[in-house]
PDB file of C-alpha atoms and ligand atoms in Angstrom:
ATOM      1  CA  MET A  22      68.064 111.774  84.793  1.00  0.00           C
ATOM      2  CA  LYS A  23      71.231 113.869  84.898  1.00  0.00           C
ATOM      3  CA  ILE A  24      73.636 113.656  87.852  1.00  0.00           C
ATOM      4  CA  LEU A  25      76.079 116.454  88.644  1.00  0.00           C
ATOM      5  CA  GLU A  26      79.131 115.941  90.829  1.00  0.00           C
ATOM      6  CA  LYS A  27      81.832 118.328  91.893  1.00  0.00           C
ATOM      7  CA  ALA A  28      85.435 117.078  91.552  1.00  0.00           C
ATOM      8  CA  PRO A  29      87.654 119.235  93.792  1.00  0.00           C
ATOM      9  CA  ALA A  30      91.418 119.548  93.331  1.00  0.00           C
ATOM     10  CA  LYS A  31      93.799 118.707  96.169  1.00  0.00           C
ATOM     11  CA  ILE A  32      96.940 120.215  97.600  1.00  0.00           C
ATOM     12  CA  ASN A  33      99.633 118.403  99.569  1.00  0.00           C
ATOM     13  CA  LEU A  34     100.415 120.085 102.876  1.00  0.00           C
ATOM     14  CA  SER A  35     103.142 117.525 103.520  1.00  0.00           C
ATOM     15  CA  LEU A  36     104.506 114.997 101.048  1.00  0.00           C
ATOM     16  CA  ASP A  37     107.196 112.498 101.927  1.00  0.00           C
ATOM     17  CA  VAL A  38     108.430 109.546  99.915  1.00  0.00           C
ATOM     18  CA  ILE A  39     109.717 106.720 102.066  1.00  0.00           C
ATOM     19  CA  GLY A  40     111.227 104.790  99.176  1.00  0.00           C
ATOM     20  CA  ARG A  41     110.646 102.626  96.142  1.00  0.00           C
ATOM     21  CA  ARG A  42     108.764  99.370  96.727  1.00  0.00           C
ATOM     22  CA  SER A  43     109.393  95.994  95.106  1.00  0.00           C
ATOM     23  CA  ASP A  44     106.158  96.430  93.059  1.00  0.00           C
ATOM     24  CA  GLY A  45     107.592  99.579  91.424  1.00  0.00           C
ATOM     25  CA  TYR A  46     105.346 102.025  93.330  1.00  0.00           C
ATOM     26  CA  HIS A  47     106.702 104.514  95.848  1.00  0.00           C
ATOM     27  CA  GLU A  48     105.750 104.312  99.522  1.00  0.00           C
ATOM     28  CA  VAL A  49     104.446 107.749 100.513  1.00  0.00           C
ATOM     29  CA  HIS A  50     103.256 109.647 103.587  1.00  0.00           C
ATOM     30  CA  MET A  51     101.127 112.605 102.537  1.00  0.00           C
ATOM     31  CA  VAL A  52      98.775 115.071 104.159  1.00  0.00           C
ATOM     32  CA  MET A  53      96.251 116.095 101.515  1.00  0.00           C
ATOM     33  CA  ALA A  54      93.495 118.684 101.532  1.00  0.00           C
ATOM     34  CA  ALA A  55      90.670 119.165  99.024  1.00  0.00           C
ATOM     35  CA  ILE A  56      90.186 122.714  97.744  1.00  0.00           C
ATOM     36  CA  ASP A  57      87.320 124.582  96.144  1.00  0.00           C
ATOM     37  CA  LEU A  58      88.825 124.661  92.659  1.00  0.00           C
ATOM     38  CA  ALA A  59      86.801 121.949  91.000  1.00  0.00           C
ATOM     39  CA  ASP A  60      85.902 120.204  87.760  1.00  0.00           C
ATOM     40  CA  ARG A  61      82.250 119.361  87.157  1.00  0.00           C
ATOM     41  CA  ILE A  62      81.168 115.893  86.123  1.00  0.00           C
ATOM     42  CA  GLU A  63      77.789 115.373  84.514  1.00  0.00           C
ATOM     43  CA  CYS A  64      76.521 111.860  83.887  1.00  0.00           C
ATOM     44  CA  SER A  65      73.383 110.391  82.387  1.00  0.00           C
ATOM     45  CA  GLU A  66      72.192 107.150  80.848  1.00  0.00           C
ATOM     46  CA  LEU A  67      72.478 106.552  77.104  1.00  0.00           C
ATOM     47  CA  PRO A  68      70.731 104.013  74.875  1.00  0.00           C
ATOM     48  CA  GLY A  69      73.033 101.084  74.042  1.00  0.00           C
ATOM     49  CA  ASN A  70      75.991  99.869  76.076  1.00  0.00           C
ATOM     50  CA  ARG A  71      78.761 102.383  75.338  1.00  0.00           C
ATOM     51  CA  ILE A  72      80.557 104.918  77.504  1.00  0.00           C
ATOM     52  CA  VAL A  73      80.752 108.271  75.717  1.00  0.00           C
ATOM     53  CA  LEU A  74      82.939 110.924  77.322  1.00  0.00           C
ATOM     54  CA  HIS A  75      83.287 114.604  76.419  1.00  0.00           C
ATOM     55  CA  SER A  76      85.788 116.963  77.955  1.00  0.00           C
ATOM     56  CA  SER A  77      85.610 120.749  77.780  1.00  0.00           C
ATOM     57  CA  VAL A  78      89.310 121.022  76.922  1.00  0.00           C
ATOM     58  CA  PRO A  79      90.982 119.450  73.876  1.00  0.00           C
ATOM     59  CA  TYR A  80      94.122 118.129  75.576  1.00  0.00           C
ATOM     60  CA  VAL A  81      92.378 115.698  77.948  1.00  0.00           C
ATOM     61  CA  PRO A  82      91.762 112.233  76.444  1.00  0.00           C
ATOM     62  CA  GLU A  83      88.124 111.239  75.825  1.00  0.00           C
ATOM     63  CA  ASP A  84      88.739 107.480  75.562  1.00  0.00           C
ATOM     64  CA  ASP A  85      89.841 104.797  78.039  1.00  0.00           C
ATOM     65  CA  ARG A  86      92.952 106.822  78.908  1.00  0.00           C
ATOM     66  CA  ASN A  87      90.694 109.189  80.825  1.00  0.00           C
ATOM     67  CA  PHE A  88      90.496 108.226  84.522  1.00  0.00           C
ATOM     68  CA  ALA A  89      86.779 109.055  84.630  1.00  0.00           C
ATOM     69  CA  TYR A  90      86.183 106.689  81.708  1.00  0.00           C
ATOM     70  CA  GLN A  91      88.179 103.983  83.542  1.00  0.00           C
ATOM     71  CA  ALA A  92      86.044 104.483  86.662  1.00  0.00           C
ATOM     72  CA  ALA A  93      82.826 104.057  84.652  1.00  0.00           C
ATOM     73  CA  ARG A  94      84.181 100.942  82.902  1.00  0.00           C
ATOM     74  CA  LEU A  95      85.174  99.343  86.241  1.00  0.00           C
ATOM     75  CA  ILE A  96      81.713  99.974  87.716  1.00  0.00           C
ATOM     76  CA  LYS A  97      79.912  98.591  84.658  1.00  0.00           C
ATOM     77  CA  ASP A  98      82.067  95.450  84.814  1.00  0.00           C
ATOM     78  CA  LYS A  99      81.777  94.982  88.584  1.00  0.00           C
ATOM     79  CA  PHE A 100      77.987  95.281  88.604  1.00  0.00           C
ATOM     80  CA  GLY A 101      77.434  93.667  85.188  1.00  0.00           C
ATOM     81  CA  ILE A 102      75.555  96.736  83.894  1.00  0.00           C
ATOM     82  CA  SER A 103      74.849  96.687  80.169  1.00  0.00           C
ATOM     83  CA  LYS A 104      73.546 100.231  79.794  1.00  0.00           C
ATOM     84  CA  GLY A 105      75.132 103.173  78.043  1.00  0.00           C
ATOM     85  CA  LEU A 106      76.645 106.115  79.909  1.00  0.00           C
ATOM     86  CA  GLN A 107      77.328 109.708  78.904  1.00  0.00           C
ATOM     87  CA  LEU A 108      80.033 111.542  80.886  1.00  0.00           C
ATOM     88  CA  THR A 109      80.767 115.237  80.406  1.00  0.00           C
ATOM     89  CA  ILE A 110      83.737 116.824  82.159  1.00  0.00           C
ATOM     90  CA  GLN A 111      83.851 120.575  82.602  1.00  0.00           C
ATOM     91  CA  LYS A 112      87.577 121.102  83.349  1.00  0.00           C
ATOM     92  CA  ARG A 113      88.517 123.924  85.722  1.00  0.00           C
ATOM     93  CA  ILE A 114      91.501 122.252  87.429  1.00  0.00           C
ATOM     94  CA  PRO A 115      94.753 122.837  85.507  1.00  0.00           C
ATOM     95  CA  VAL A 116      95.971 119.573  83.914  1.00  0.00           C
ATOM     96  CA  ALA A 117      99.258 117.872  84.918  1.00  0.00           C
ATOM     97  CA  ALA A 118      99.692 120.496  87.613  1.00  0.00           C
ATOM     98  CA  GLY A 119     100.095 118.472  90.828  1.00  0.00           C
ATOM     99  CA  LEU A 120      96.437 119.045  91.765  1.00  0.00           C
ATOM    100  CA  ALA A 121      95.069 115.522  91.047  1.00  0.00           C
ATOM    101  CA  GLY A 122      92.465 116.733  88.546  1.00  0.00           C
ATOM    102  CA  GLY A 123      92.241 113.413  86.707  1.00  0.00           C
ATOM    103  CA  SER A 124      92.061 111.440  89.966  1.00  0.00           C
ATOM    104  CA  SER A 125      89.305 113.676  91.301  1.00  0.00           C
ATOM    105  CA  ASP A 126      87.324 113.270  88.060  1.00  0.00           C
ATOM    106  CA  ALA A 127      87.550 109.488  88.523  1.00  0.00           C
ATOM    107  CA  ALA A 128      86.385 109.707  92.143  1.00  0.00           C
ATOM    108  CA  ALA A 129      83.515 112.039  91.190  1.00  0.00           C
ATOM    109  CA  THR A 130      82.483 109.582  88.469  1.00  0.00           C
ATOM    110  CA  ILE A 131      82.331 106.794  91.059  1.00  0.00           C
ATOM    111  CA  ARG A 132      80.088 108.954  93.306  1.00  0.00           C
ATOM    112  CA  ALA A 133      77.952 110.068  90.335  1.00  0.00           C
ATOM    113  CA  VAL A 134      77.399 106.625  88.808  1.00  0.00           C
ATOM    114  CA  ASN A 135      76.608 105.262  92.271  1.00  0.00           C
ATOM    115  CA  ARG A 136      73.774 107.799  92.455  1.00  0.00           C
ATOM    116  CA  LEU A 137      72.628 107.421  88.832  1.00  0.00           C
ATOM    117  CA  TRP A 138      72.193 103.651  89.023  1.00  0.00           C
ATOM    118  CA  HIS A 139      71.324 103.439  92.760  1.00  0.00           C
ATOM    119  CA  LEU A 140      74.174 101.013  93.379  1.00  0.00           C
ATOM    120  CA  GLY A 141      74.392 101.640  97.140  1.00  0.00           C
ATOM    121  CA  MET A 142      78.178 101.243  97.128  1.00  0.00           C
ATOM    122  CA  SER A 143      79.835 101.371 100.531  1.00  0.00           C
ATOM    123  CA  TYR A 144      82.864 103.631 101.100  1.00  0.00           C
ATOM    124  CA  GLU A 145      85.038 100.466 101.081  1.00  0.00           C
ATOM    125  CA  THR A 146      83.684  99.377  97.678  1.00  0.00           C
ATOM    126  CA  MET A 147      84.355 102.859  96.272  1.00  0.00           C
ATOM    127  CA  LEU A 148      87.897 102.765  97.698  1.00  0.00           C
ATOM    128  CA  ASP A 149      88.475  99.373  96.144  1.00  0.00           C
ATOM    129  CA  LEU A 150      87.525 100.732  92.698  1.00  0.00           C
ATOM    130  CA  ALA A 151      89.568 103.899  93.281  1.00  0.00           C
ATOM    131  CA  ARG A 152      92.716 101.915  94.058  1.00  0.00           C
ATOM    132  CA  GLN A 153      92.475 100.160  90.693  1.00  0.00           C
ATOM    133  CA  ILE A 154      92.642 103.504  88.856  1.00  0.00           C
ATOM    134  CA  GLY A 155      95.418 105.472  90.544  1.00  0.00           C
ATOM    135  CA  SER A 156      97.084 106.288  93.846  1.00  0.00           C
ATOM    136  CA  ASP A 157      95.357 109.658  94.470  1.00  0.00           C
ATOM    137  CA  VAL A 158      91.838 108.486  93.571  1.00  0.00           C
ATOM    138  CA  ALA A 159      91.214 106.926  97.013  1.00  0.00           C
ATOM    139  CA  PHE A 160      91.723 110.280  98.776  1.00  0.00           C
ATOM    140  CA  CYS A 161      89.418 112.019  96.285  1.00  0.00           C
ATOM    141  CA  ILE A 162      86.454 109.723  97.086  1.00  0.00           C
ATOM    142  CA  LYS A 163      85.796 111.584 100.347  1.00  0.00           C
ATOM    143  CA  GLY A 164      88.158 114.548 100.018  1.00  0.00           C
ATOM    144  CA  GLY A 165      88.341 116.810 103.053  1.00  0.00           C
ATOM    145  CA  THR A 166      91.699 116.590 104.812  1.00  0.00           C
ATOM    146  CA  ALA A 167      93.447 113.244 105.290  1.00  0.00           C
ATOM    147  CA  LEU A 168      96.704 111.388 105.788  1.00  0.00           C
ATOM    148  CA  ALA A 169      97.440 109.064 102.868  1.00  0.00           C
ATOM    149  CA  THR A 170      99.973 106.252 103.224  1.00  0.00           C
ATOM    150  CA  GLY A 171     100.989 103.116 101.329  1.00  0.00           C
ATOM    151  CA  ARG A 172     101.157 104.172  97.686  1.00  0.00           C
ATOM    152  CA  GLY A 173      98.641 106.877  98.627  1.00  0.00           C
ATOM    153  CA  GLU A 174      95.627 104.579  98.820  1.00  0.00           C
ATOM    154  CA  LYS A 175      95.373 104.101 102.617  1.00  0.00           C
ATOM    155  CA  ILE A 176      93.323 107.009 103.929  1.00  0.00           C
ATOM    156  CA  SER A 177      93.040 108.252 107.533  1.00  0.00           C
ATOM    157  CA  PRO A 178      90.731 111.286 107.887  1.00  0.00           C
ATOM    158  CA  LEU A 179      91.980 114.417 109.656  1.00  0.00           C
ATOM    159  CA  PRO A 180      90.146 117.491 110.961  1.00  0.00           C
ATOM    160  CA  SER A 181      89.799 120.442 108.558  1.00  0.00           C
ATOM    161  CA  LEU A 182      92.389 123.210 108.832  1.00  0.00           C
ATOM    162  CA  PRO A 183      91.500 126.411 110.659  1.00  0.00           C
ATOM    163  CA  PRO A 184      89.692 128.713 108.147  1.00  0.00           C
ATOM    164  CA  CYS A 185      92.168 130.136 105.637  1.00  0.00           C
ATOM    165  CA  TRP A 186      92.611 131.084 102.000  1.00  0.00           C
ATOM    166  CA  VAL A 187      94.602 129.005  99.520  1.00  0.00           C
ATOM    167  CA  ILE A 188      96.186 130.998  96.700  1.00  0.00           C
ATOM    168  CA  LEU A 189      97.343 128.849  93.779  1.00  0.00           C
ATOM    169  CA  VAL A 190      99.788 129.864  91.086  1.00  0.00           C
ATOM    170  CA  LYS A 191     100.302 127.564  88.106  1.00  0.00           C
ATOM    171  CA  PRO A 192     103.307 128.333  85.901  1.00  0.00           C
ATOM    172  CA  ALA A 193     102.698 127.798  82.187  1.00  0.00           C
ATOM    173  CA  VAL A 194     104.444 124.398  82.095  1.00  0.00           C
ATOM    174  CA  SER A 195     103.275 120.862  82.796  1.00  0.00           C
ATOM    175  CA  VAL A 196     105.182 118.227  84.721  1.00  0.00           C
ATOM    176  CA  ALA A 197     105.162 114.421  84.259  1.00  0.00           C
ATOM    177  CA  THR A 198     104.769 112.883  87.725  1.00  0.00           C
ATOM    178  CA  GLY A 199     106.601 109.643  86.760  1.00  0.00           C
ATOM    179  CA  GLN A 200     109.674 111.570  85.628  1.00  0.00           C
ATOM    180  CA  ILE A 201     109.869 113.529  88.898  1.00  0.00           C
ATOM    181  CA  TYR A 202     109.690 110.327  90.980  1.00  0.00           C
ATOM    182  CA  LYS A 203     112.386 108.733  88.790  1.00  0.00           C
ATOM    183  CA  GLU A 204     114.712 111.678  89.394  1.00  0.00           C
ATOM    184  CA  TRP A 205     113.860 111.684  93.123  1.00  0.00           C
ATOM    185  CA  ASP A 206     115.147 108.064  93.231  1.00  0.00           C
ATOM    186  CA  ASN A 207     118.599 109.160  92.096  1.00  0.00           C
ATOM    187  CA  ARG A 208     119.351 111.937  94.553  1.00  0.00           C
ATOM    188  CA  PRO A 209     119.582 112.517  98.315  1.00  0.00           C
ATOM    189  CA  ALA A 210     116.188 113.506  99.707  1.00  0.00           C
ATOM    190  CA  VAL A 211     114.967 116.077 102.223  1.00  0.00           C
ATOM    191  CA  HIS A 212     112.150 114.592 104.337  1.00  0.00           C
ATOM    192  CA  PRO A 213     109.375 116.798 105.764  1.00  0.00           C
ATOM    193  CA  ASP A 214     108.006 115.982 109.227  1.00  0.00           C
ATOM    194  CA  VAL A 215     104.626 114.486 108.275  1.00  0.00           C
ATOM    195  CA  ASP A 216     103.816 113.357 111.846  1.00  0.00           C
ATOM    196  CA  ALA A 217     104.363 116.882 113.175  1.00  0.00           C
ATOM    197  CA  MET A 218     102.022 118.225 110.471  1.00  0.00           C
ATOM    198  CA  VAL A 219      99.344 115.741 111.552  1.00  0.00           C
ATOM    199  CA  ARG A 220      99.763 116.884 115.183  1.00  0.00           C
ATOM    200  CA  ALA A 221      99.595 120.570 114.184  1.00  0.00           C
ATOM    201  CA  ILE A 222      96.313 119.914 112.338  1.00  0.00           C
ATOM    202  CA  HIS A 223      94.863 118.059 115.324  1.00  0.00           C
ATOM    203  CA  VAL A 224      95.621 121.005 117.636  1.00  0.00           C
ATOM    204  CA  GLN A 225      94.571 123.545 114.934  1.00  0.00           C
ATOM    205  CA  ASP A 226      97.881 125.450 115.169  1.00  0.00           C
ATOM    206  CA  PHE A 227      97.850 127.486 111.920  1.00  0.00           C
ATOM    207  CA  ASP A 228     101.339 128.951 112.412  1.00  0.00           C
ATOM    208  CA  ALA A 229     102.806 125.477 112.966  1.00  0.00           C
ATOM    209  CA  ILE A 230     100.946 124.152 109.894  1.00  0.00           C
ATOM    210  CA  CYS A 231     102.537 126.920 107.803  1.00  0.00           C
ATOM    211  CA  ALA A 232     105.987 126.306 109.278  1.00  0.00           C
ATOM    212  CA  LEU A 233     105.742 122.547 108.671  1.00  0.00           C
ATOM    213  CA  LEU A 234     104.659 122.692 104.991  1.00  0.00           C
ATOM    214  CA  GLY A 235     107.090 120.405 103.161  1.00  0.00           C
ATOM    215  CA  ASN A 236     107.381 118.388  99.955  1.00  0.00           C
ATOM    216  CA  THR A 237     110.277 116.031  99.231  1.00  0.00           C
ATOM    217  CA  LEU A 238     109.597 116.357  95.469  1.00  0.00           C
ATOM    218  CA  GLU A 239     109.858 120.162  95.471  1.00  0.00           C
ATOM    219  CA  PRO A 240     113.656 120.424  94.995  1.00  0.00           C
ATOM    220  CA  VAL A 241     113.483 117.962  92.071  1.00  0.00           C
ATOM    221  CA  THR A 242     110.791 119.898  90.167  1.00  0.00           C
ATOM    222  CA  MET A 243     112.348 123.251  91.118  1.00  0.00           C
ATOM    223  CA  GLU A 244     115.511 122.284  89.296  1.00  0.00           C
ATOM    224  CA  LYS A 245     113.509 121.745  86.098  1.00  0.00           C
ATOM    225  CA  VAL A 246     111.044 124.653  86.413  1.00  0.00           C
ATOM    226  CA  GLU A 247     112.844 127.825  87.376  1.00  0.00           C
ATOM    227  CA  GLU A 248     109.591 129.829  87.773  1.00  0.00           C
ATOM    228  CA  ILE A 249     108.809 127.917  90.992  1.00  0.00           C
ATOM    229  CA  ALA A 250     111.586 129.584  93.009  1.00  0.00           C
ATOM    230  CA  LYS A 251     110.575 133.001  91.603  1.00  0.00           C
ATOM    231  CA  ILE A 252     106.901 132.458  92.455  1.00  0.00           C
ATOM    232  CA  LYS A 253     107.791 131.360  95.993  1.00  0.00           C
ATOM    233  CA  ALA A 254     110.028 134.384  96.540  1.00  0.00           C
ATOM    234  CA  HIS A 255     107.346 136.739  95.220  1.00  0.00           C
ATOM    235  CA  MET A 256     104.641 135.213  97.426  1.00  0.00           C
ATOM    236  CA  ARG A 257     106.916 135.444 100.466  1.00  0.00           C
ATOM    237  CA  GLN A 258     107.541 139.114  99.711  1.00  0.00           C
ATOM    238  CA  ILE A 259     103.794 139.806  99.517  1.00  0.00           C
ATOM    239  CA  GLY A 260     103.346 138.214 102.939  1.00  0.00           C
ATOM    240  CA  ALA A 261     102.008 134.651 102.528  1.00  0.00           C
ATOM    241  CA  GLU A 262     102.136 132.781 105.827  1.00  0.00           C
ATOM    242  CA  GLY A 263     103.073 129.412 104.279  1.00  0.00           C
ATOM    243  CA  ILE A 264     104.187 128.499 100.741  1.00  0.00           C
ATOM    244  CA  LEU A 265     104.736 125.119  99.031  1.00  0.00           C
ATOM    245  CA  MET A 266     104.657 123.312  95.693  1.00  0.00           C
ATOM    246  CA  SER A 267     101.785 120.774  95.473  1.00  0.00           C
ATOM    247  CA  GLY A 268     102.363 117.124  94.477  1.00  0.00           C
ATOM    248  CA  SER A 269     104.984 116.766  91.746  1.00  0.00           C
ATOM    249  CA  GLY A 270     104.239 120.357  90.741  1.00  0.00           C
ATOM    250  CA  PRO A 271     104.514 122.760  89.185  1.00  0.00           C
ATOM    251  CA  THR A 272     101.588 124.522  90.970  1.00  0.00           C
ATOM    252  CA  VAL A 273     102.665 126.528  94.022  1.00  0.00           C
ATOM    253  CA  PHE A 274     100.191 127.411  96.777  1.00  0.00           C
ATOM    254  CA  ALA A 275     100.235 129.867  99.652  1.00  0.00           C
ATOM    255  CA  LEU A 276      98.126 129.896 102.818  1.00  0.00           C
ATOM    256  CA  THR A 277      96.860 132.980 104.588  1.00  0.00           C
ATOM    257  CA  ARG A 278      94.179 133.669 107.187  1.00  0.00           C
ATOM    258  CA  HIS A 279      93.782 137.305 106.168  1.00  0.00           C
ATOM    259  CA  GLU A 280      91.346 138.428 103.455  1.00  0.00           C
ATOM    260  CA  SER A 281      93.432 141.548 102.748  1.00  0.00           C
ATOM    261  CA  ARG A 282      96.583 139.502 102.269  1.00  0.00           C
ATOM    262  CA  MET A 283      94.691 137.045 100.022  1.00  0.00           C
ATOM    263  CA  GLN A 284      93.651 140.021  97.837  1.00  0.00           C
ATOM    264  CA  ARG A 285      97.218 141.315  97.731  1.00  0.00           C
ATOM    265  CA  LEU A 286      98.533 137.862  96.779  1.00  0.00           C
ATOM    266  CA  LEU A 287      95.845 137.389  94.138  1.00  0.00           C
ATOM    267  CA  ASN A 288      96.481 140.776  92.540  1.00  0.00           C
ATOM    268  CA  GLY A 289     100.247 140.625  92.939  1.00  0.00           C
ATOM    269  CA  MET A 290     100.572 137.157  91.440  1.00  0.00           C
ATOM    270  CA  LYS A 291      98.116 137.841  88.564  1.00  0.00           C
ATOM    271  CA  GLY A 292     100.524 140.349  87.147  1.00  0.00           C
ATOM    272  CA  TYR A 293     103.185 137.675  87.306  1.00  0.00           C
ATOM    273  CA  CYS A 294     101.556 134.452  86.127  1.00  0.00           C
ATOM    274  CA  PRO A 295      98.497 133.767  83.898  1.00  0.00           C
ATOM    275  CA  GLU A 296      96.802 131.174  86.126  1.00  0.00           C
ATOM    276  CA  VAL A 297      96.132 132.359  89.690  1.00  0.00           C
ATOM    277  CA  TYR A 298      93.262 131.303  91.978  1.00  0.00           C
ATOM    278  CA  ALA A 299      92.161 132.104  95.529  1.00  0.00           C
ATOM    279  CA  VAL A 300      89.989 129.369  97.031  1.00  0.00           C
ATOM    280  CA  ARG A 301      88.849 127.862 100.325  1.00  0.00           C
ATOM    281  CA  LEU A 302      89.392 124.330 101.605  1.00  0.00           C
ATOM    282  CA  CYS A 303      86.546 121.818 101.131  1.00  0.00           C
ATOM    283  CA  LYS A 304      84.846 119.703 103.758  1.00  0.00           C
ATOM    284  CA  PRO A 305      84.673 115.937 103.125  1.00  0.00           C
ATOM    285  CA  PHE A 306      81.804 114.541 101.017  1.00  0.00           C
ATOM    286  CA  ALA A 307      78.996 112.822 102.853  1.00  0.00           C
ATOM    287  CA  LEU A 308      78.637 109.670 100.771  1.00  0.00           C
ATOM    288  CA  LEU A 309      75.158 108.465  99.873  1.00  0.00           C
ATOM    289  CA  SER A 310      75.688 105.071 101.539  1.00  0.00           C
ATOM    290  CA  GLU A 311      76.363 106.847 104.847  1.00  0.00           C
ATOM    291  CA  TYR A 312      72.907 108.388 105.156  1.00  0.00           C
ATOM    292  CA  GLU A 313      70.790 105.905 103.211  1.00  0.00           C
TER     293      GLU A 313
HETATM  294  P1  ATP B  11      99.110 113.430  89.427  1.00  0.00           P
HETATM  295  O1  ATP B  11      99.893 114.222  90.421  1.00  0.00           O
HETATM  296  O2  ATP B  11      98.167 112.407  90.033  1.00  0.00           O
HETATM  297  O3  ATP B  11      99.903 112.928  88.254  1.00  0.00           O
HETATM  298  P2  ATP B  11      98.248 115.827  88.167  1.00  0.00           P
HETATM  299  O4  ATP B  11      97.323 116.752  88.871  1.00  0.00           O
HETATM  300  O5  ATP B  11      99.667 116.258  88.102  1.00  0.00           O
HETATM  301  O6  ATP B  11      98.068 114.426  88.814  1.00  0.00           O
HETATM  302  P3  ATP B  11      96.299 115.397  86.083  1.00  0.00           P
HETATM  303  O7  ATP B  11      95.674 116.715  85.825  1.00  0.00           O
HETATM  304  O8  ATP B  11      95.518 114.378  86.806  1.00  0.00           O
HETATM  305  O9  ATP B  11      97.755 115.590  86.716  1.00  0.00           O
HETATM  306  O10 ATP B  11      96.739 114.828  84.651  1.00  0.00           O
HETATM  307  C1  ATP B  11      97.748 113.886  84.480  1.00  0.00           C
HETATM  308  C2  ATP B  11      97.526 113.167  83.150  1.00  0.00           C
HETATM  309  O11 ATP B  11      96.371 112.352  83.261  1.00  0.00           O
HETATM  310  C3  ATP B  11      97.272 114.102  81.997  1.00  0.00           C
HETATM  311  O12 ATP B  11      98.415 114.163  81.201  1.00  0.00           O
HETATM  312  C4  ATP B  11      96.089 113.516  81.239  1.00  0.00           C
HETATM  313  O13 ATP B  11      96.406 113.114  79.929  1.00  0.00           O
HETATM  314  C5  ATP B  11      95.665 112.293  82.036  1.00  0.00           C
HETATM  315  N1  ATP B  11      94.229 112.286  82.346  1.00  0.00           N
HETATM  316  C6  ATP B  11      93.423 111.230  82.363  1.00  0.00           C
HETATM  317  N2  ATP B  11      92.187 111.541  82.736  1.00  0.00           N
HETATM  318  C7  ATP B  11      92.170 112.869  82.979  1.00  0.00           C
HETATM  319  C8  ATP B  11      91.161 113.776  83.406  1.00  0.00           C
HETATM  320  N3  ATP B  11      89.908 113.391  83.647  1.00  0.00           N
HETATM  321  N4  ATP B  11      91.523 115.055  83.587  1.00  0.00           N
HETATM  322  C9  ATP B  11      92.797 115.460  83.360  1.00  0.00           C
HETATM  323  N5  ATP B  11      93.783 114.642  82.943  1.00  0.00           N
HETATM  324  C10 ATP B  11      93.481 113.350  82.750  1.00  0.00           C
END
């Protein structure tokens, strides 16, 4: 049997860092939303007891450095499963781009292996595994739109945004998340109003959502990647309603409700940057354990 799972990317509509904790992690308040730019995870059983992982791109590790591999290993250990597993990752999400591609692959692997081996994992069990892999993995288990707190692993679901387009522009550079957080530690920070963003989503006020987009890491990455300011200015000129860098960057996204403006942004930005996408937001996954 072959199981297919979609692994959607995420954007941060609001990202605030409260400070560094004694355990070395940063305390964050983030509003995250899953988008329809997704990797595809395929998994099936193999003879033997090994995990074999293939990725469609050469620069993603295929050993235990891959978050999907780590997810499979954790599940095999937790449930004492001595069967082999084949994982194939079809990458579509740009890597090291602030879109949580690796985290989403790990979450999709948890959902896929749960189905493959009929493990009947509860949402809580999946979250517990996710937290052992990385801070963004917990959000990616269900996706949708959510507030993430703690080091990103405490998830409170939010309603979906009013229907809109998300236009993503990825400059041809990659950013190391750890380095951005380290530099954030050593400079005065601008804090977005995360609570106001949560309220705006609850009342479905699209204009307020656009006005409240904010990311405390944006000025740090912008200093290193000069294309970000240029992309933002260009998108503003074309008429995007809201514009922000996602995560630690360098991907910049714009929101618009209008199909014609989405087309203008897509065409306008394609002439400017090699990687441009126009996608919709994704609804949360209905997990197997919820309807079994
Ligand atoms: P974050 O903001 O969580 O750091 P990101 O979107 O900026 O995420 P990813 O695409 O997840 O970055 O990649 C970050 C690093 O994780 C890469 O350098 C890569 O080597 C490693 N990695 C591990 N597993 C994967 C995977 N399945 N897909 C992509 N990268 C992976």
